[in-house]
Coordinates of C-alpha atoms and ligand atoms in Angstrom, one line a residue:
M35 CA -13.2 -16.1 22.4
R36 CA -15.5 -14.4 24.7
E37 CA -15.5 -11.6 21.7
L38 CA -17.2 -13.6 19.6
K39 CA -20.1 -13.9 22.0
E40 CA -21.4 -10.7 21.4
S41 CA -23.0 -7.7 18.7
Y42 CA -21.4 -5.0 17.6
D43 CA -22.3 -2.0 15.8
I44 CA -19.4 -2.7 13.5
I45 CA -16.7 -5.0 13.0
V46 CA -13.7 -4.7 10.9
V47 CA -12.1 -7.6 8.9
G48 CA -8.8 -7.3 8.7
A49 CA -5.9 -5.5 11.3
G50 CA -3.5 -4.2 8.7
P51 CA -2.9 -0.1 8.8
G52 CA -6.2 0.5 6.9
G53 CA -8.1 -2.1 9.6
S54 CA -7.0 -0.9 12.9
C55 CA -7.3 2.9 11.6
S56 CA -10.6 2.4 10.9
A57 CA -11.1 0.5 14.0
Y58 CA -9.8 3.6 16.0
A59 CA -11.6 5.9 14.8
S60 CA -14.9 4.3 15.0
S61 CA -14.5 3.4 18.4
K62 CA -13.0 7.0 19.2
L63 CA -16.8 7.9 18.2
G64 CA -18.3 5.6 20.6
A65 CA -19.4 2.5 18.2
K66 CA -18.7 -1.0 19.6
T67 CA -16.5 -2.0 17.2
L68 CA -14.1 -5.3 16.9
L69 CA -11.1 -5.6 14.9
V70 CA -11.1 -9.1 13.3
E71 CA -7.8 -10.3 12.6
K72 CA -6.8 -13.7 11.0
S73 CA -3.2 -14.4 11.7
Q74 CA -2.4 -15.7 15.1
E75 CA -0.3 -12.5 15.3
I76 CA -1.1 -8.8 13.9
G77 CA 1.8 -7.7 12.0
E78 CA 2.4 -11.2 10.8
P79 CA 3.7 -12.0 7.8
V80 CA 5.4 -8.9 6.9
R81 CA 4.6 -7.9 2.7
C82 CA 6.4 -4.8 2.6
A83 CA 9.2 -2.1 2.1
E84 CA 7.8 -0.6 5.5
A85 CA 8.5 2.8 4.1
I86 CA 6.0 5.7 4.9
P87 CA 5.8 9.4 4.1
G88 CA 4.4 12.0 6.6
L89 CA 3.7 9.8 9.4
E90 CA 2.9 13.2 11.5
N91 CA 0.3 14.2 9.4
L92 CA -2.3 11.5 10.6
G93 CA -1.2 11.8 14.2
I94 CA 0.7 9.2 15.0
E95 CA 3.4 9.7 18.1
L96 CA 6.2 9.0 16.2
D97 CA 7.5 5.7 18.6
S98 CA 11.2 4.7 18.8
S99 CA 9.8 1.2 19.2
F100 CA 8.8 1.4 15.2
I101 CA 11.0 3.8 13.9
R102 CA 14.1 2.0 12.2
S103 CA 15.3 4.7 9.5
E104 CA 14.0 8.8 8.8
V105 CA 14.3 9.4 5.3
N106 CA 14.5 12.6 3.0
G107 CA 14.0 11.7 -0.5
G108 CA 15.7 9.0 -2.9
Y109 CA 18.1 8.3 -6.1
I110 CA 16.3 6.9 -8.9
F111 CA 19.1 4.7 -11.1
T112 CA 18.4 3.5 -14.6
P113 CA 19.6 0.3 -16.5
S114 CA 23.1 1.8 -17.0
G115 CA 23.5 3.7 -13.8
R116 CA 22.3 7.0 -14.9
K117 CA 21.3 9.0 -11.1
I118 CA 18.0 11.2 -10.2
L119 CA 18.2 12.9 -7.6
V120 CA 14.3 13.2 -5.6
E121 CA 14.7 15.5 -2.6
S122 CA 11.2 17.0 -1.4
D123 CA 9.4 17.7 1.8
K124 CA 6.9 14.7 -0.4
A125 CA 9.7 12.5 -0.5
K126 CA 10.6 12.7 3.6
G127 CA 8.9 9.6 5.8
Y128 CA 9.9 6.5 7.5
V129 CA 11.4 3.1 7.2
V130 CA 9.2 1.5 10.4
E131 CA 9.6 -2.1 11.4
R132 CA 5.8 -3.0 10.3
K133 CA 5.5 -6.0 12.6
I134 CA 5.5 -3.3 15.6
F135 CA 4.0 -0.6 13.8
D136 CA 0.9 -2.1 13.1
K137 CA 0.6 -3.9 16.2
Y138 CA 0.8 -0.2 17.6
L139 CA -1.8 0.8 15.6
A140 CA -4.6 -2.2 17.0
I141 CA -2.9 -1.4 20.3
R142 CA -4.3 2.4 20.0
A143 CA -7.5 1.0 18.4
A144 CA -7.8 -1.1 21.4
N145 CA -6.8 1.7 23.9
A146 CA -9.8 3.4 22.0
G147 CA -11.9 1.3 23.0
A148 CA -12.3 -1.7 20.3
K149 CA -12.4 -5.3 21.0
V150 CA -9.7 -7.4 19.2
A151 CA -10.1 -11.3 18.0
V152 CA -6.9 -12.5 16.5
K153 CA -6.7 -16.1 14.8
S154 CA -10.0 -15.9 13.6
N155 CA -10.8 -15.8 9.8
V156 CA -14.0 -14.1 8.5
V157 CA -15.4 -17.0 5.9
G158 CA -18.7 -15.2 5.2
L159 CA -21.5 -12.5 5.6
E160 CA -25.0 -13.2 5.8
R161 CA -28.3 -10.3 4.9
D162 CA -30.4 -10.5 8.4
G163 CA -32.8 -7.7 8.1
D164 CA -30.5 -4.3 7.9
E165 CA -27.6 -6.2 9.5
W166 CA -25.1 -8.6 8.6
L167 CA -24.4 -12.2 10.8
V168 CA -20.6 -12.2 9.6
E169 CA -19.2 -15.8 9.9
I170 CA -16.0 -15.9 12.2
E171 CA -13.8 -19.6 12.0
Y172 CA -11.6 -19.3 15.1
L173 CA -10.1 -22.5 16.3
G174 CA -12.2 -24.9 14.0
E175 CA -15.7 -23.6 15.1
I176 CA -18.0 -21.2 12.9
Y177 CA -19.1 -17.9 14.9
K178 CA -21.8 -15.9 13.7
V179 CA -21.5 -12.4 14.8
R180 CA -24.0 -10.1 14.4
S181 CA -23.1 -6.8 13.2
K182 CA -24.7 -3.2 11.7
I183 CA -21.7 -2.1 10.0
V184 CA -18.9 -4.6 8.0
I185 CA -15.6 -2.5 6.7
A186 CA -13.7 -5.0 4.9
A187 CA -10.3 -3.7 4.9
D188 CA -8.9 -7.3 4.3
G189 CA -5.6 -6.6 2.3
V190 CA -4.9 -7.5 -1.4
E191 CA -6.7 -10.6 -1.4
S192 CA -10.0 -9.0 -0.6
N193 CA -13.3 -11.2 -0.8
I194 CA -15.5 -9.5 2.3
A195 CA -16.7 -6.9 0.0
E196 CA -17.3 -9.5 -3.1
Y197 CA -19.8 -11.5 -0.2
A198 CA -21.6 -7.9 -0.5
G199 CA -21.8 -7.8 -4.2
L200 CA -18.9 -5.4 -4.9
K201 CA -16.0 -6.0 -7.2
S202 CA -12.7 -6.2 -5.6
K203 CA -10.9 -9.2 -6.6
K204 CA -7.9 -8.5 -8.5
K205 CA -6.8 -9.9 -11.9
P206 CA -3.1 -11.5 -11.8
L207 CA -1.4 -8.8 -13.8
E208 CA -3.0 -6.3 -11.8
V209 CA -1.1 -7.1 -9.0
C210 CA 2.6 -6.3 -8.7
S211 CA 4.7 -9.7 -7.2
C212 CA 6.9 -8.5 -5.1
A213 CA 9.7 -10.0 -3.5
E214 CA 12.2 -8.5 -0.8
F215 CA 15.0 -9.9 1.6
E216 CA 15.7 -7.7 4.9
M217 CA 19.5 -8.0 4.8
V218 CA 22.3 -6.8 7.0
N219 CA 25.8 -5.8 6.0
V220 CA 24.1 -3.6 3.1
E221 CA 26.6 -0.6 1.7
L222 CA 24.3 2.1 1.8
I223 CA 24.9 4.7 -0.7
D224 CA 23.3 7.2 1.9
K225 CA 21.4 5.7 5.3
N226 CA 19.0 8.3 4.9
K227 CA 18.2 7.9 1.2
L228 CA 16.1 5.1 -0.8
E229 CA 17.5 3.6 -3.8
F230 CA 14.8 2.5 -6.7
Y231 CA 16.1 1.2 -9.8
F232 CA 14.6 0.7 -13.6
G233 CA 14.6 -1.4 -16.3
N234 CA 13.1 -4.5 -17.8
E235 CA 15.5 -6.7 -17.1
I236 CA 15.7 -5.6 -13.7
A237 CA 12.0 -5.7 -12.7
K238 CA 9.8 -5.6 -15.8
G239 CA 6.0 -3.8 -15.2
G240 CA 7.7 -2.9 -11.6
Y241 CA 11.0 -1.8 -10.0
A242 CA 13.7 -2.6 -7.6
W243 CA 14.6 -0.7 -4.5
I244 CA 17.0 -0.5 -1.5
F245 CA 15.1 0.5 1.3
P246 CA 17.5 1.5 4.4
K247 CA 16.0 -0.1 7.6
G248 CA 18.3 1.0 10.8
D249 CA 20.9 -1.5 11.0
A250 CA 19.2 -3.6 8.0
A251 CA 18.0 -2.3 4.4
N252 CA 15.4 -4.1 2.6
V253 CA 16.6 -5.1 -0.9
G254 CA 13.7 -6.3 -3.0
L255 CA 11.5 -5.5 -6.3
G256 CA 8.3 -5.6 -7.6
V257 CA 7.6 -7.1 -10.9
R258 CA 4.5 -7.9 -13.7
D259 CA 5.4 -10.9 -15.7
K260 CA 3.5 -14.0 -16.6
K261 CA 7.1 -15.4 -17.5
K262 CA 9.7 -15.2 -14.7
K263 CA 9.1 -15.5 -10.8
A264 CA 9.2 -12.0 -8.5
I265 CA 12.0 -14.3 -6.6
N266 CA 14.1 -14.9 -9.8
Y267 CA 14.2 -11.5 -10.4
L268 CA 15.9 -10.9 -7.0
Y269 CA 18.3 -13.4 -7.2
D270 CA 19.5 -12.0 -10.6
F271 CA 19.2 -8.2 -9.1
L272 CA 21.9 -9.3 -6.2
E273 CA 24.0 -9.6 -9.0
N274 CA 23.7 -6.7 -11.1
E275 CA 26.9 -4.8 -11.5
L276 CA 24.8 -1.7 -10.4
V277 CA 24.4 -3.1 -6.9
R278 CA 26.7 -6.1 -6.7
D279 CA 29.9 -4.6 -5.0
R280 CA 27.6 -3.1 -2.0
L281 CA 26.1 -6.3 -1.7
K282 CA 28.7 -8.5 -1.7
N283 CA 29.0 -9.3 1.8
A284 CA 25.3 -8.8 2.8
T285 CA 23.0 -11.4 4.1
P286 CA 19.3 -12.0 4.3
I287 CA 17.7 -12.2 8.0
E288 CA 14.3 -12.1 6.8
L289 CA 12.7 -13.3 3.0
K290 CA 9.0 -11.6 2.1
V291 CA 7.1 -12.0 -0.6
G292 CA 3.5 -10.8 -1.5
G293 CA 1.1 -8.8 -4.1
A294 CA 0.6 -4.9 -4.6
P295 CA -2.4 -4.3 -6.1
V296 CA -1.4 -1.7 -9.2
S297 CA -4.8 -1.3 -11.1
G298 CA -6.2 1.8 -9.1
P299 CA -9.1 1.9 -7.2
I300 CA -12.4 -0.4 -7.4
E301 CA -15.0 1.2 -8.6
K302 CA -17.3 1.3 -5.9
T303 CA -16.4 0.9 -1.9
Y304 CA -19.5 1.6 -0.4
T305 CA -23.1 -0.5 -0.1
D306 CA -25.7 -0.7 2.1
G307 CA -23.6 -1.6 5.8
L308 CA -20.3 -2.1 4.2
L309 CA -17.1 -0.2 3.4
V310 CA -14.3 -1.3 1.7
V311 CA -10.7 0.4 3.1
G312 CA -7.0 0.3 1.7
D313 CA -5.3 -2.5 -0.8
A314 CA -9.1 -4.0 -0.7
A315 CA -10.2 -0.7 -2.2
G316 CA -7.4 -0.3 -4.5
Q317 CA -6.2 2.9 -2.2
I318 CA -2.5 2.3 -3.6
S319 CA -0.4 4.1 -5.9
P320 CA -0.4 2.0 -8.5
L321 CA 2.7 4.1 -9.7
T322 CA 5.2 3.5 -6.4
G323 CA 2.9 0.5 -4.6
G324 CA 3.0 2.7 -1.5
G325 CA -0.5 1.8 0.6
I326 CA 0.2 2.3 4.0
Y327 CA -0.6 6.3 4.3
L328 CA -3.6 5.8 2.5
A329 CA -4.5 2.9 3.9
M330 CA -4.5 4.5 7.3
D331 CA -6.1 7.9 6.2
C332 CA -9.1 6.0 4.3
G333 CA -9.7 3.8 7.4
L334 CA -9.7 6.6 9.2
I335 CA -12.0 8.3 7.2
A336 CA -14.2 5.1 7.1
G337 CA -14.4 4.6 10.8
E338 CA -15.4 8.1 11.0
V339 CA -18.5 7.8 8.9
A340 CA -19.3 4.2 10.2
G341 CA -19.3 6.1 13.6
E342 CA -21.7 8.7 12.3
A343 CA -23.5 6.3 10.9
I344 CA -24.2 4.5 14.1
K345 CA -25.2 7.8 15.8
N346 CA -27.2 9.0 13.0
K347 CA -28.9 5.0 13.1
D348 CA -28.6 5.4 9.4
W349 CA -26.1 2.9 7.8
S350 CA -28.0 3.0 4.4
E351 CA -25.6 3.5 1.3
E352 CA -27.5 6.9 0.7
F353 CA -25.5 7.7 4.5
L354 CA -22.2 5.3 4.2
K355 CA -21.4 7.1 0.2
T356 CA -19.6 9.8 2.2
Y357 CA -17.2 7.9 2.9
E358 CA -16.4 7.7 -1.1
E359 CA -16.5 11.0 -1.6
R360 CA -14.3 12.1 1.5
W361 CA -11.5 9.8 0.4
K362 CA -12.4 10.4 -3.2
E363 CA -11.4 14.2 -3.3
K364 CA -8.5 13.8 -1.1
Y365 CA -7.1 11.0 -3.2
Y366 CA -8.6 9.7 -6.5
N367 CA -7.0 11.9 -9.2
M368 CA -3.5 11.1 -7.7
L369 CA -4.5 7.5 -8.1
M370 CA -5.7 7.9 -11.5
N371 CA -2.9 10.3 -12.5
H372 CA 0.1 7.4 -11.0
L373 CA -2.0 5.0 -13.1
K374 CA -1.4 7.3 -16.2
Y375 CA 2.3 7.2 -15.3
R376 CA 3.0 3.3 -14.7
K377 CA 1.1 2.8 -18.1
V378 CA 4.0 4.7 -19.3
L379 CA 6.8 3.8 -17.8
E380 CA 5.7 -0.2 -18.3
K381 CA 5.7 0.2 -21.9
L382 CA 9.4 1.9 -22.3
S383 CA 12.7 0.4 -23.3
D384 CA 15.7 0.5 -21.1
D385 CA 17.0 3.1 -24.0
E386 CA 13.4 4.7 -23.6
I387 CA 14.0 4.7 -19.7
E388 CA 17.6 6.4 -20.5
E389 CA 16.4 8.8 -23.0
L390 CA 14.0 9.9 -20.5
A391 CA 15.6 10.2 -17.7
E392 CA 18.2 12.5 -19.5
V393 CA 15.3 14.6 -20.4
I394 CA 14.4 14.9 -16.4
G395 CA 17.8 15.7 -15.5
E396 CA 19.7 15.0 -12.5
K397 CA 16.9 16.2 -10.0
L398 CA 13.3 15.3 -10.5
E399 CA 12.2 18.2 -8.2
D400 CA 14.1 20.9 -11.2
I401 CA 11.5 19.7 -13.4
D402 CA 9.3 22.6 -15.2
L403 CA 6.5 20.6 -16.9
K404 CA 6.6 23.3 -19.4
K405 CA 10.2 22.6 -20.3
F406 CA 9.8 19.4 -20.3
A407 CA 6.7 19.3 -22.5
K408 CA 9.1 20.9 -24.8
K409 CA 11.9 18.6 -24.9
I410 CA 9.4 15.4 -25.0
L411 CA 8.2 17.3 -28.1
M412 CA 11.4 17.3 -29.6
R413 CA 12.3 13.4 -28.8
P414 CA 9.9 11.3 -31.0
K415 CA 10.3 8.1 -29.7
L416 CA 9.2 9.4 -25.9
L417 CA 6.8 11.7 -27.7
K418 CA 4.3 8.7 -28.7
Y419 CA 3.8 7.8 -24.8
F420 CA 2.9 11.2 -23.7
K421 CA 0.9 12.5 -26.5
D422 CA -2.5 12.5 -24.5
F423 CA -0.9 14.1 -21.3
V424 CA -1.7 17.7 -20.6
F425 CA 1.1 19.8 -18.9
Ligands
LIG555 C1 6.6 -6.6 -1.1 C2 5.9 -5.3 -0.9 C3 6.5 -3.9 -0.6 C4 5.4 -3.3 -0.3 N1 5.8 -1.9 0.5 C5 5.8 -1.0 0.8 C6 6.2 0.2 1.2 O1 7.7 0.6 1.5 N2 5.6 1.2 1.3 C7 4.1 1.3 1.3 O2 3.5 2.2 1.6 N3 3.2 0.4 1.0 C8 4.4 -0.8 1.1 N4 3.2 -1.4 0.3 C9 1.7 -2.0 0.5 C10 1.2 -2.1 1.8 O3 1.9 -3.3 2.1 C11 -0.1 -2.0 1.4 O4 -0.7 -1.2 0.9 C12 -1.0 -2.2 3.2 O5 -0.7 -2.9 4.0 C13 -2.2 -2.0 2.8 O6 -3.0 -2.0 4.0 P1 -4.4 -2.8 4.6 O7 -4.5 -2.3 5.8 O8 -5.0 -2.1 3.5 O9 -4.0 -4.2 4.2 P2 -3.1 -5.2 4.6 O10 -2.0 -4.3 5.4 O11 -2.6 -6.5 3.9 O12 -3.6 -6.0 5.8 C14 -5.1 -6.7 5.1 C15 -5.4 -7.7 7.2 O13 -6.5 -8.0 6.7 C16 -6.2 -9.6 6.9 N5 -7.2 -10.7 6.5 C17 -7.0 -10.7 5.4 N6 -8.3 -11.8 5.6 C18 -9.3 -11.3 6.3 C19 -10.0 -12.4 6.7 N7 -11.1 -13.3 6.0 N8 -10.5 -12.3 7.8 C20 -9.9 -11.8 9.0 N9 -8.5 -11.2 8.7 C21 -8.0 -11.3 7.2 C22 -4.6 -10.3 6.3 O14 -4.3 -11.3 7.8 C23 -4.2 -8.1 6.7 O15 -3.1 -8.7 8.4 C24 4.2 -3.0 -0.1 C25 3.7 -4.3 -0.7 C26 4.3 -5.3 -0.6 C27 3.7 -6.9 -1.4

């Protein structure tokens, strides 16, 4: 492929939302950029429930080709069926067709000037002076392609950052195992609401979901459990009394499996000539497993910083540090708070989940943190989990 016979300012590894947004931003600044994807088709296979909040804030033109549903909130269900309404501006968003959305983002990068190489697997990185030789396997041949900066946007199974000496590998229980059927003929409670189901029998260490998606719905779950597989939790969920009547005529049109890293951000996301973005960097909510928005926004920041580095002829660790400063300022506290909440949630028994829901009430937005803290003080079973929280 002729794209693999040139040298580049920036090579972005992985054409997920993080990689394509990085390539878009660096190309816009005039950096010669190559976006490399190991799959033969960008956007495939899909491993996602496809819900994204606030796409408008990222400068995305809302295109009917990929928007499948508009959502304005959701319902959280306890194991007994108690329902909490979540309705705020933050909960507004879309359910997209990722096969089309991911391609749209890659096309946007290409239109900004990036070259794209598909079915091209990055299998190694070698330092050559202050540049990289990026080893790319394409149709049985290895190409060594020169680049000043590499952006590792290679997702949950990331090893590109490890080649450069950073720690991005996740341990098994740091990743939520997910299984999901896209189904048709699902009876939805509300076609504009996401549904979340909690409980140790339903999804240990995670939650189950039903997300409206146009004529279909994504019905899935994520778990952290060494003993029972996500797919077996999913079969049981389809028969759970909370949902089985509404799913009785439903039938799958796609099975999606994958992992969501939920242990928080990795320790360091930059080094000489390299940045780490998206799931590879742990830029995904440890509480919800939502990572598309974060991967995109952090990808845009990475692309801008890398583009500036090329303009300044300085891609040292010292210069690239700005990337980590910028994304942390926006998201680090939120990610660490979500990690804290997730650690509490995973310890709760089903009875304690019911009790917590009772304290929260019928609407999440109605929570007054001071009143919540007072109520928790009266509940010794819950107090032990919240004693280190500052309200
Ligand atoms: C079942 C499930 C449901 C989810 N639901 C949601 C949801 O509803 N909303 C949400 O916001 N998030 C969701 N997530 C998380 C979301 O999918 C990720 O956070 C998001 O895709 C991260 O984007 P990314 O660009 O970092 O990585 P990815 O989208 O994983 O993209 C990485 C890309 O890198 C490529 N790649 C990897 N290694 C190499 C290599 N060596 N060479 C070349 N290419 C390589 C991969 O093929 C892939 O295309 C879900 C995750 C799972 C598993």
